[in-house]
């Protein structure tokens, strides 16, 4: 349905000169999946405050909030609830399921701040279904142990 689902992430645009300083330039990007409506906002950092600000401005611009959010980072579900977005479904990846786990898929490496049990699979977060995919790849360490790749 129109405006039902959105995809969100940061994009890095290199560096810009601001006076004598050289600052990183990032772009908050959110897209409505059905209409492909796009909202962009540039910031000098990727802080949680700016991530929330980007969401709020996008939803003000669109005059509504999507029910399903696709985000690269699963721990940004906290930001969604802090901004009172309260999605029904939040889909994410980034953690690689822990990438290196103990037997039983107990993650050693998490790549985010959510509890270890939320590194992969379906989880309940304050009444929202959070689904975190382990994905196919890995980070800078080209190894996966006790954490099979998956496509959801």
Tab-separated table of C-alpha atoms in Angstrom:
chain	number	residue	atom	x	y	z
A	1	UNK	CA	0.000	0.000	0.000
A	2	UNK	CA	1.212	3.586	-0.577
A	3	UNK	CA	3.347	5.015	2.246
A	4	UNK	CA	3.161	1.722	4.163
A	5	UNK	CA	6.882	0.928	4.116
A	6	UNK	CA	10.111	2.954	4.116
A	7	UNK	CA	13.817	2.173	3.710
A	8	UNK	CA	16.330	4.288	5.609
A	9	UNK	CA	20.110	4.601	5.845
A	10	UNK	CA	23.028	7.025	5.835
A	11	UNK	CA	25.138	7.860	2.774
A	12	UNK	CA	28.656	9.286	3.019
A	13	UNK	CA	29.513	12.165	0.677
A	14	UNK	CA	33.174	12.641	1.504
A	15	UNK	CA	34.405	15.862	3.110
A	16	UNK	CA	33.716	19.569	2.630
A	17	UNK	CA	35.550	22.670	3.732
A	18	UNK	CA	33.734	24.747	6.350
A	19	UNK	CA	35.884	27.790	7.019
A	20	UNK	CA	39.303	26.356	7.825
A	21	UNK	CA	37.908	23.033	8.965
A	22	UNK	CA	37.389	19.931	6.870
A	23	UNK	CA	34.126	18.201	7.831
A	24	UNK	CA	32.620	14.855	6.897
A	25	UNK	CA	29.367	15.198	4.967
A	26	UNK	CA	26.632	12.592	5.421
A	27	UNK	CA	23.179	12.341	3.961
A	28	UNK	CA	20.161	10.892	5.754
A	29	UNK	CA	18.173	9.021	3.091
A	30	UNK	CA	14.667	7.615	3.446
A	31	UNK	CA	12.564	6.242	0.600
A	32	UNK	CA	8.935	5.164	0.519
A	33	UNK	CA	9.038	1.791	-1.211
A	34	UNK	CA	5.769	1.953	-3.158
A	35	UNK	CA	5.945	5.468	-4.559
A	36	UNK	CA	9.759	5.803	-4.350
A	37	UNK	CA	9.206	9.213	-2.722
A	38	UNK	CA	12.598	10.273	-1.450
A	39	UNK	CA	13.644	12.510	1.419
A	40	UNK	CA	17.277	13.629	1.803
A	41	UNK	CA	18.854	15.775	4.482
A	42	UNK	CA	22.562	16.533	4.830
A	43	UNK	CA	24.409	16.571	8.161
A	44	UNK	CA	28.005	16.899	9.310
A	45	UNK	CA	27.765	13.710	11.372
A	46	UNK	CA	25.737	10.525	11.739
A	47	UNK	CA	24.616	10.976	15.330
A	48	UNK	CA	21.439	9.478	16.705
A	49	UNK	CA	20.120	13.031	17.209
A	50	UNK	CA	20.467	13.770	13.488
A	51	UNK	CA	19.057	10.381	12.562
A	52	UNK	CA	15.945	11.166	14.610
A	53	UNK	CA	15.809	14.693	13.213
A	54	UNK	CA	15.908	13.280	9.668
A	55	UNK	CA	12.996	10.939	10.418
A	56	UNK	CA	10.905	13.659	12.006
A	57	UNK	CA	11.508	16.069	9.107
A	58	UNK	CA	10.728	13.374	6.511
A	59	UNK	CA	7.474	12.412	8.206
A	60	UNK	CA	6.493	16.055	8.572
A	61	UNK	CA	7.209	16.533	4.878
A	62	UNK	CA	5.166	13.432	3.968
A	63	UNK	CA	2.465	14.147	6.595
A	64	UNK	CA	2.564	10.555	7.887
A	65	UNK	CA	4.559	7.632	9.284
A	66	UNK	CA	5.130	4.263	7.531
A	67	UNK	CA	4.144	1.069	9.364
A	68	UNK	CA	7.132	-0.953	8.108
A	69	UNK	CA	10.723	0.303	8.278
A	70	UNK	CA	13.769	-1.237	6.560
A	71	UNK	CA	16.969	-0.062	8.194
A	72	UNK	CA	20.552	-1.210	7.780
A	73	UNK	CA	21.097	-0.952	11.550
A	74	UNK	CA	18.824	-2.945	13.901
A	75	UNK	CA	19.691	-0.851	16.953
A	76	UNK	CA	18.060	2.143	15.249
A	77	UNK	CA	14.742	0.645	16.308
A	78	UNK	CA	15.411	2.500	19.574
A	79	UNK	CA	15.497	5.765	17.639
A	80	UNK	CA	12.240	4.889	15.902
A	81	UNK	CA	10.488	4.410	19.243
A	82	UNK	CA	12.190	7.446	20.799
A	83	UNK	CA	10.735	9.511	17.953
A	84	UNK	CA	7.315	7.895	18.625
A	85	UNK	CA	7.256	6.265	15.175
A	86	UNK	CA	6.103	2.920	16.641
A	87	UNK	CA	6.331	0.798	13.472
A	88	UNK	CA	4.584	-2.575	13.272
A	89	UNK	CA	7.548	-4.226	11.538
A	90	UNK	CA	11.250	-3.284	11.541
A	91	UNK	CA	13.582	-5.190	9.172
A	92	UNK	CA	17.355	-4.887	9.499
A	93	UNK	CA	20.728	-6.542	8.975
A	94	UNK	CA	24.214	-5.193	9.766
A	95	UNK	CA	24.980	-7.594	12.638
A	96	UNK	CA	25.749	-10.567	10.363
A	97	UNK	CA	24.085	-12.578	13.152
A	98	UNK	CA	27.198	-12.068	15.224
A	99	UNK	CA	29.427	-13.382	12.401
A	100	UNK	CA	31.546	-15.340	14.876
A	101	UNK	CA	29.431	-17.269	17.357
A	102	UNK	CA	29.812	-19.944	19.970
A	103	UNK	CA	28.023	-23.219	19.214
A	104	UNK	CA	24.281	-22.605	19.392
A	105	UNK	CA	24.602	-19.300	17.479
A	106	UNK	CA	25.588	-17.286	20.583
A	107	UNK	CA	27.230	-14.180	19.073
A	108	UNK	CA	30.684	-13.055	20.163
A	109	UNK	CA	30.756	-10.048	17.788
A	110	UNK	CA	27.534	-8.007	17.597
A	111	UNK	CA	28.184	-4.866	15.521
A	112	UNK	CA	25.403	-3.000	17.395
A	113	UNK	CA	24.118	-2.173	20.884
A	114	UNK	CA	21.042	-4.398	21.120
A	115	UNK	CA	21.149	-7.447	23.410
A	116	UNK	CA	22.976	-10.468	21.971
A	117	UNK	CA	19.726	-12.397	21.619
A	118	UNK	CA	18.529	-9.783	19.075
A	119	UNK	CA	21.492	-10.203	16.662
A	120	UNK	CA	19.411	-12.343	14.340
A	121	UNK	CA	15.950	-13.734	13.769
A	122	UNK	CA	12.550	-12.480	14.854
A	123	UNK	CA	12.394	-10.500	18.091
A	124	UNK	CA	9.778	-8.522	19.986
A	125	UNK	CA	10.768	-4.934	20.718
A	126	UNK	CA	8.067	-3.071	22.630
A	127	UNK	CA	5.315	-4.745	20.613
A	128	UNK	CA	7.082	-4.299	17.262
A	129	UNK	CA	8.324	-7.298	15.281
A	130	UNK	CA	12.074	-6.747	14.757
A	131	UNK	CA	13.545	-9.116	12.173
A	132	UNK	CA	17.336	-9.109	11.837
A	133	UNK	CA	18.876	-10.998	8.917
A	134	UNK	CA	22.315	-12.577	9.260
A	135	UNK	CA	22.870	-11.762	5.586
A	136	UNK	CA	25.386	-13.307	3.231
A	137	UNK	CA	28.634	-11.481	3.928
A	138	UNK	CA	30.883	-10.443	6.747
A	139	UNK	CA	32.711	-7.369	7.995
A	140	UNK	CA	36.463	-6.790	7.803
A	141	UNK	CA	37.126	-10.285	9.181
A	142	UNK	CA	36.467	-12.712	6.282
A	143	UNK	CA	35.183	-15.498	8.569
A	144	UNK	CA	31.822	-16.863	9.737
A	145	UNK	CA	31.739	-19.407	12.561
A	146	UNK	CA	28.593	-21.113	13.917
A	147	UNK	CA	26.582	-18.425	12.147
A	148	UNK	CA	25.333	-19.573	8.752
A	149	UNK	CA	24.567	-16.991	6.082
A	150	UNK	CA	20.903	-16.433	5.214
A	151	UNK	CA	18.605	-14.537	2.906
A	152	UNK	CA	15.208	-13.622	4.300
